[in-house]
Structure formats: C-alpha cells, structure tokens
Tab-separated table of C-alpha atoms in Angstrom:
chain	number	residue	atom	x	y	z
A	25	UNK	CA	34.362	-59.168	78.662
A	26	UNK	CA	33.877	-59.415	74.925
A	27	UNK	CA	32.417	-56.130	73.811
A	28	UNK	CA	31.544	-53.999	70.815
A	29	UNK	CA	30.728	-50.321	71.208
A	30	UNK	CA	29.231	-48.236	68.427
A	31	UNK	CA	29.279	-44.464	68.204
A	32	UNK	CA	28.519	-41.689	65.786
A	33	UNK	CA	24.778	-41.924	65.344
A	34	UNK	CA	22.869	-38.676	64.985
A	35	UNK	CA	20.250	-36.709	63.068
A	36	UNK	CA	21.215	-36.035	59.448
A	37	UNK	CA	19.388	-34.484	56.526
A	38	UNK	CA	18.385	-36.493	53.456
A	39	UNK	CA	21.272	-36.649	51.033
A	40	UNK	CA	23.775	-36.207	53.813
A	41	UNK	CA	26.583	-38.369	55.106
A	42	UNK	CA	27.495	-39.899	58.423
A	43	UNK	CA	30.300	-42.050	59.779
A	44	UNK	CA	29.717	-44.658	62.462
A	45	UNK	CA	32.455	-46.306	64.462
A	46	UNK	CA	32.663	-49.654	66.221
A	47	UNK	CA	35.332	-50.394	68.821
A	48	UNK	CA	36.040	-53.930	69.991
A	49	UNK	CA	37.570	-55.222	73.191
A	50	UNK	CA	37.990	-58.461	75.110
A	51	UNK	CA	38.664	-60.766	72.165
A	52	UNK	CA	41.080	-61.292	69.282
A	53	UNK	CA	39.522	-58.874	66.856
A	54	UNK	CA	41.502	-59.961	63.806
A	55	UNK	CA	40.098	-63.502	64.056
A	56	UNK	CA	36.520	-62.455	63.420
A	57	UNK	CA	34.321	-61.057	60.703
A	58	UNK	CA	32.414	-57.975	61.818
A	59	UNK	CA	28.922	-57.527	60.407
A	60	UNK	CA	26.592	-54.544	60.488
A	61	UNK	CA	22.874	-55.034	61.067
A	62	UNK	CA	20.240	-52.330	61.270
A	63	UNK	CA	16.729	-52.145	62.621
A	64	UNK	CA	14.273	-49.482	61.550
A	65	UNK	CA	11.810	-48.281	64.195
A	66	UNK	CA	9.320	-51.029	64.971
A	67	UNK	CA	10.708	-53.236	62.214
A	68	UNK	CA	12.797	-56.374	61.881
A	69	UNK	CA	16.496	-56.910	61.429
A	70	UNK	CA	18.283	-56.105	58.188
A	71	UNK	CA	21.800	-57.330	57.415
A	72	UNK	CA	23.724	-54.586	55.651
A	73	UNK	CA	27.220	-55.970	55.301
A	74	UNK	CA	30.417	-57.562	56.509
A	75	UNK	CA	34.050	-56.584	56.967
A	76	UNK	CA	36.696	-59.298	57.078
A	77	UNK	CA	40.072	-59.017	58.717
A	78	UNK	CA	43.539	-58.161	57.401
A	79	UNK	CA	44.344	-61.814	56.692
A	80	UNK	CA	41.492	-61.788	54.164
A	81	UNK	CA	42.508	-58.497	52.669
A	82	UNK	CA	39.924	-56.449	54.567
A	83	UNK	CA	37.392	-57.666	52.022
A	84	UNK	CA	33.782	-56.593	52.345
A	85	UNK	CA	30.271	-57.594	51.337
A	86	UNK	CA	27.267	-55.298	51.131
A	87	UNK	CA	23.533	-55.720	50.944
A	88	UNK	CA	21.975	-54.488	47.719
A	89	UNK	CA	20.088	-51.771	49.625
A	90	UNK	CA	23.321	-50.018	50.635
A	91	UNK	CA	25.848	-51.066	48.014
A	92	UNK	CA	27.525	-48.050	46.437
A	93	UNK	CA	26.439	-45.756	49.268
A	94	UNK	CA	27.938	-47.409	52.349
A	95	UNK	CA	31.586	-48.311	52.884
A	96	UNK	CA	33.227	-50.306	55.658
A	97	UNK	CA	36.762	-49.553	56.798
A	98	UNK	CA	38.497	-51.867	59.198
A	99	UNK	CA	41.775	-51.557	61.071
A	100	UNK	CA	42.822	-54.683	62.948
A	101	UNK	CA	45.676	-52.807	64.632
A	102	UNK	CA	43.097	-50.552	66.284
A	103	UNK	CA	40.399	-53.188	66.855
A	104	UNK	CA	37.925	-51.008	65.031
A	105	UNK	CA	35.550	-50.836	62.106
A	106	UNK	CA	33.851	-47.787	60.685
A	107	UNK	CA	30.828	-47.418	58.468
A	108	UNK	CA	30.745	-44.462	56.083
A	109	UNK	CA	27.203	-43.747	54.940
A	110	UNK	CA	26.563	-41.433	52.001
A	111	UNK	CA	23.472	-40.296	50.099
A	112	UNK	CA	21.285	-41.052	53.089
A	113	UNK	CA	17.521	-41.299	52.717
A	114	UNK	CA	14.706	-41.549	55.226
A	115	UNK	CA	14.755	-45.314	54.578
A	116	UNK	CA	18.155	-45.443	56.327
A	117	UNK	CA	16.659	-44.321	59.644
A	118	UNK	CA	17.438	-47.141	62.062
A	119	UNK	CA	19.499	-48.376	64.949
A	120	UNK	CA	22.794	-49.647	63.590
A	121	UNK	CA	24.522	-52.555	65.293
A	122	UNK	CA	28.009	-53.851	64.763
A	123	UNK	CA	28.160	-57.544	65.469
A	124	UNK	CA	30.803	-60.229	65.741
A	125	UNK	CA	30.419	-63.359	63.690
A	126	UNK	CA	31.031	-66.584	65.591
A	127	UNK	CA	34.043	-68.429	64.140
A	128	UNK	CA	32.617	-71.819	65.131
A	129	UNK	CA	29.945	-72.242	62.496
A	130	UNK	CA	28.684	-68.724	62.089
A	131	UNK	CA	25.910	-66.832	63.764
A	132	UNK	CA	26.245	-63.357	65.217
A	133	UNK	CA	27.241	-63.888	68.811
A	134	UNK	CA	28.393	-60.527	70.213
A	135	UNK	CA	26.287	-57.428	69.576
A	136	UNK	CA	27.015	-53.813	70.280
A	137	UNK	CA	24.385	-51.738	72.014
A	138	UNK	CA	23.563	-49.958	68.757
A	139	UNK	CA	23.694	-46.349	67.641
A	140	UNK	CA	20.683	-44.458	66.321
A	141	UNK	CA	20.672	-42.768	62.930
A	142	UNK	CA	17.762	-40.522	62.003
A	143	UNK	CA	17.499	-39.154	58.484
A	144	UNK	CA	15.050	-36.284	58.416
A	145	UNK	CA	14.728	-32.729	57.210
B	22	UNK	CA	19.283	-62.807	46.927
B	23	UNK	CA	17.965	-65.449	49.270
B	24	UNK	CA	14.571	-64.654	50.822
B	25	UNK	CA	13.711	-65.970	54.271
B	26	UNK	CA	10.063	-66.399	55.219
B	27	UNK	CA	9.039	-67.030	58.797
B	28	UNK	CA	5.695	-68.318	60.003
B	29	UNK	CA	3.685	-67.439	61.838
B	30	UNK	CA	4.246	-63.704	62.142
B	31	UNK	CA	2.551	-63.716	65.535
B	32	UNK	CA	2.078	-66.623	67.875
B	33	UNK	CA	0.002	-66.624	71.067
B	34	UNK	CA	0.868	-69.288	73.604
B	35	UNK	CA	0.829	-70.048	77.310
B	36	UNK	CA	3.542	-70.831	79.817
B	37	UNK	CA	4.374	-74.512	79.535
B	38	UNK	CA	3.328	-74.829	75.891
B	39	UNK	CA	5.529	-76.363	73.233
B	40	UNK	CA	5.866	-73.969	70.309
B	41	UNK	CA	7.431	-74.193	66.882
B	42	UNK	CA	8.438	-71.403	64.538
B	43	UNK	CA	9.187	-72.180	60.901
B	44	UNK	CA	11.636	-70.491	58.561
B	45	UNK	CA	11.762	-71.214	54.845
B	46	UNK	CA	14.562	-70.233	52.490
B	47	UNK	CA	13.975	-69.410	48.839
B	48	UNK	CA	16.882	-71.669	47.889
B	49	UNK	CA	19.030	-74.365	49.448
B	50	UNK	CA	21.164	-72.949	52.253
B	51	UNK	CA	22.402	-76.219	53.688
B	52	UNK	CA	22.636	-75.752	57.455
B	53	UNK	CA	23.792	-72.140	57.340
B	54	UNK	CA	21.007	-70.821	59.539
B	55	UNK	CA	20.840	-69.071	62.883
B	56	UNK	CA	18.029	-68.113	65.246
B	57	UNK	CA	17.890	-65.021	67.446
B	58	UNK	CA	15.690	-63.808	70.271
B	59	UNK	CA	15.009	-60.119	70.792
B	60	UNK	CA	13.123	-58.592	73.691
B	61	UNK	CA	11.758	-55.028	73.538
B	62	UNK	CA	14.513	-52.470	74.033
B	63	UNK	CA	17.252	-55.101	73.958
B	64	UNK	CA	19.762	-56.260	71.375
B	65	UNK	CA	19.209	-59.602	69.667
B	66	UNK	CA	20.654	-62.711	71.266
B	67	UNK	CA	22.015	-65.687	69.348
B	68	UNK	CA	20.175	-68.888	70.265
B	69	UNK	CA	21.044	-71.426	67.572
B	70	UNK	CA	23.668	-71.566	64.803
B	71	UNK	CA	24.340	-74.081	62.048
B	72	UNK	CA	20.590	-74.841	62.181
B	73	UNK	CA	20.785	-77.018	65.291
B	74	UNK	CA	23.792	-76.052	67.447
B	75	UNK	CA	22.827	-74.477	70.748
B	76	UNK	CA	24.780	-71.325	71.594
B	77	UNK	CA	26.603	-71.477	74.901
B	78	UNK	CA	24.432	-70.397	77.810
B	79	UNK	CA	21.118	-70.841	76.008
B	80	UNK	CA	18.636	-73.064	77.869
B	81	UNK	CA	18.177	-76.564	76.496
B	82	UNK	CA	14.430	-76.016	76.001
B	83	UNK	CA	15.425	-74.254	72.780
B	84	UNK	CA	16.248	-76.468	69.821
B	85	UNK	CA	16.653	-76.040	66.099
B	86	UNK	CA	16.279	-78.454	63.228
B	87	UNK	CA	16.145	-78.604	59.462
B	88	UNK	CA	18.382	-78.258	56.465
B	89	UNK	CA	18.110	-77.154	52.877
B	90	UNK	CA	15.108	-74.853	52.706
B	91	UNK	CA	12.984	-75.606	55.768
B	92	UNK	CA	13.945	-75.009	59.362
B	93	UNK	CA	12.246	-74.933	62.737
B	94	UNK	CA	12.907	-73.415	66.122
B	95	UNK	CA	11.187	-75.263	68.947
B	96	UNK	CA	10.739	-74.183	72.539
B	97	UNK	CA	9.817	-77.308	74.469
B	98	UNK	CA	8.125	-75.684	77.456
B	99	UNK	CA	7.554	-71.937	77.333
B	100	UNK	CA	8.824	-69.896	80.232
B	101	UNK	CA	7.751	-66.316	81.051
B	102	UNK	CA	11.161	-65.071	79.886
B	103	UNK	CA	10.620	-66.511	76.388
B	104	UNK	CA	7.941	-64.065	75.264
B	105	UNK	CA	9.864	-62.055	72.691
B	106	UNK	CA	10.456	-61.754	68.966
B	107	UNK	CA	12.410	-64.413	67.097
B	108	UNK	CA	14.333	-64.084	63.846
B	109	UNK	CA	15.997	-66.575	61.561
B	110	UNK	CA	19.048	-65.607	59.505
B	111	UNK	CA	20.710	-67.335	56.606
B	112	UNK	CA	24.425	-66.925	56.082
B	113	UNK	CA	24.951	-69.315	53.215
B	114	UNK	CA	25.735	-66.696	50.617
B	115	UNK	CA	27.768	-63.511	50.705
B	116	UNK	CA	24.516	-61.648	51.192
B	117	UNK	CA	23.039	-62.696	54.517
B	118	UNK	CA	19.347	-62.148	55.161
B	119	UNK	CA	16.907	-62.312	58.042
B	120	UNK	CA	13.347	-63.521	58.219
B	121	UNK	CA	10.716	-60.909	58.999
B	122	UNK	CA	10.373	-62.112	62.577
B	123	UNK	CA	7.855	-63.929	64.762
B	124	UNK	CA	6.385	-62.237	67.799
B	125	UNK	CA	5.616	-64.694	70.572
B	126	UNK	CA	2.869	-63.333	72.795
B	127	UNK	CA	1.268	-64.479	75.995
B	128	UNK	CA	-2.174	-66.005	75.429
C-alpha cells in the first residue's frame, strides 16, 4: 500500500520551532515530488511547498507565507522528508499534510493522515 | 501569485441533481488544474487532474472541463456520498494554490 505518515505535531509557543517528519512506503519515493499542504481549523487548504528528489538536486519551492521560516529536507535513501518550522505564529496553527504528487500529469494523489500543530501561549 | 476563485462557496442540492462548481484562475494556467473532495474529518481525495483526467477509482459521474482561466467540476447525478467540500488547485507555476472551497450541502 502506498502510504505517507507524518509525525512531530504538537503544541508550541509563538516564536518557537518545530520539526515535522514524513515517512513514505509502498512506492518508489525518489520518483515523486512531495508537497506539504496545511489546513487551519475550519478553513480551506493551503499549499506551503514542495521538495523534489535527489535527481533534481533536492530543490524546493515555498509559498510566500512560509518562505524564510520553513525549510524542507529530503533524503531519498531514507524515503523521508522533514519540515523545519521556525518563528511560528498563531497563524501557523493547522493540520499539516505531506502529499505525493502524481507523476502522470500532476495532482496530489497520496495524502498522509496529517499531524496537528498548535501555536499558542 | 496565481489566485484561484471558486463559486459558489456553498451549494445546496438534492440526490440525483446535476451540479457544477466553477474555478477561475487570475492568469492562464493551461490545463494545470486539479479537483479534490474532502469530507469532514477526512483527508482530501484527488478527483480530477490536468483539468479533465479522472483519477483512478473515481466514479464516472465526476467530470472536469476547461482550460486557461475558467474550469468546471460537474457531478452528473448527485449521490449521498458526494455531499462534501470541493477544492480546485492550480499547479501551473512553482507556487501552487487552492481555491477557497465549495461546500456541497443536502437541500
């Protein structure tokens, strides 16, 4: 079964940092981009970035809302991606999903179950 | 950044109805558009990619059309399982973006 499993979500104070992890199984990880999408409570989906594989130099893209604060790290040998989040604000409170991008024309076709991040004092 | 605007925000319909949700892009995105369904407490599910390609396993009552800046998701005959929220997503540029969502409610 193709699967993504996130971990690391927790309660953190404003200004703090947190690292999320995403572990993949059941597919050739290196062949796919891995995106991160978040969803604030009761709100819609927000794309926050993408991590490409080793063949593309582990290049990354970030949404403007997180650029400079969030960093993706990917290791194709370990089938994993991590998301380092710094300078967190209450606006970052959300469920964070790691998601596989479909090679055949795009679209996000395999979603993790999500991990909850709460930024609060 | 490319802005995606969905309409309507809420849609009330009955089982058996044909419904259409519209998504407009602030600039030309070609066919780089996907549609997702999300039910309460569940993760989103990919329905359509490349504007009109049906994801494997998705019922054929779902269809997508459009290109450039205007796109539609059509459900030909609503089933009880279809009442959910729907999101479009553009992935034309390096900065993807989602529409704000459409909640499909039972009338």
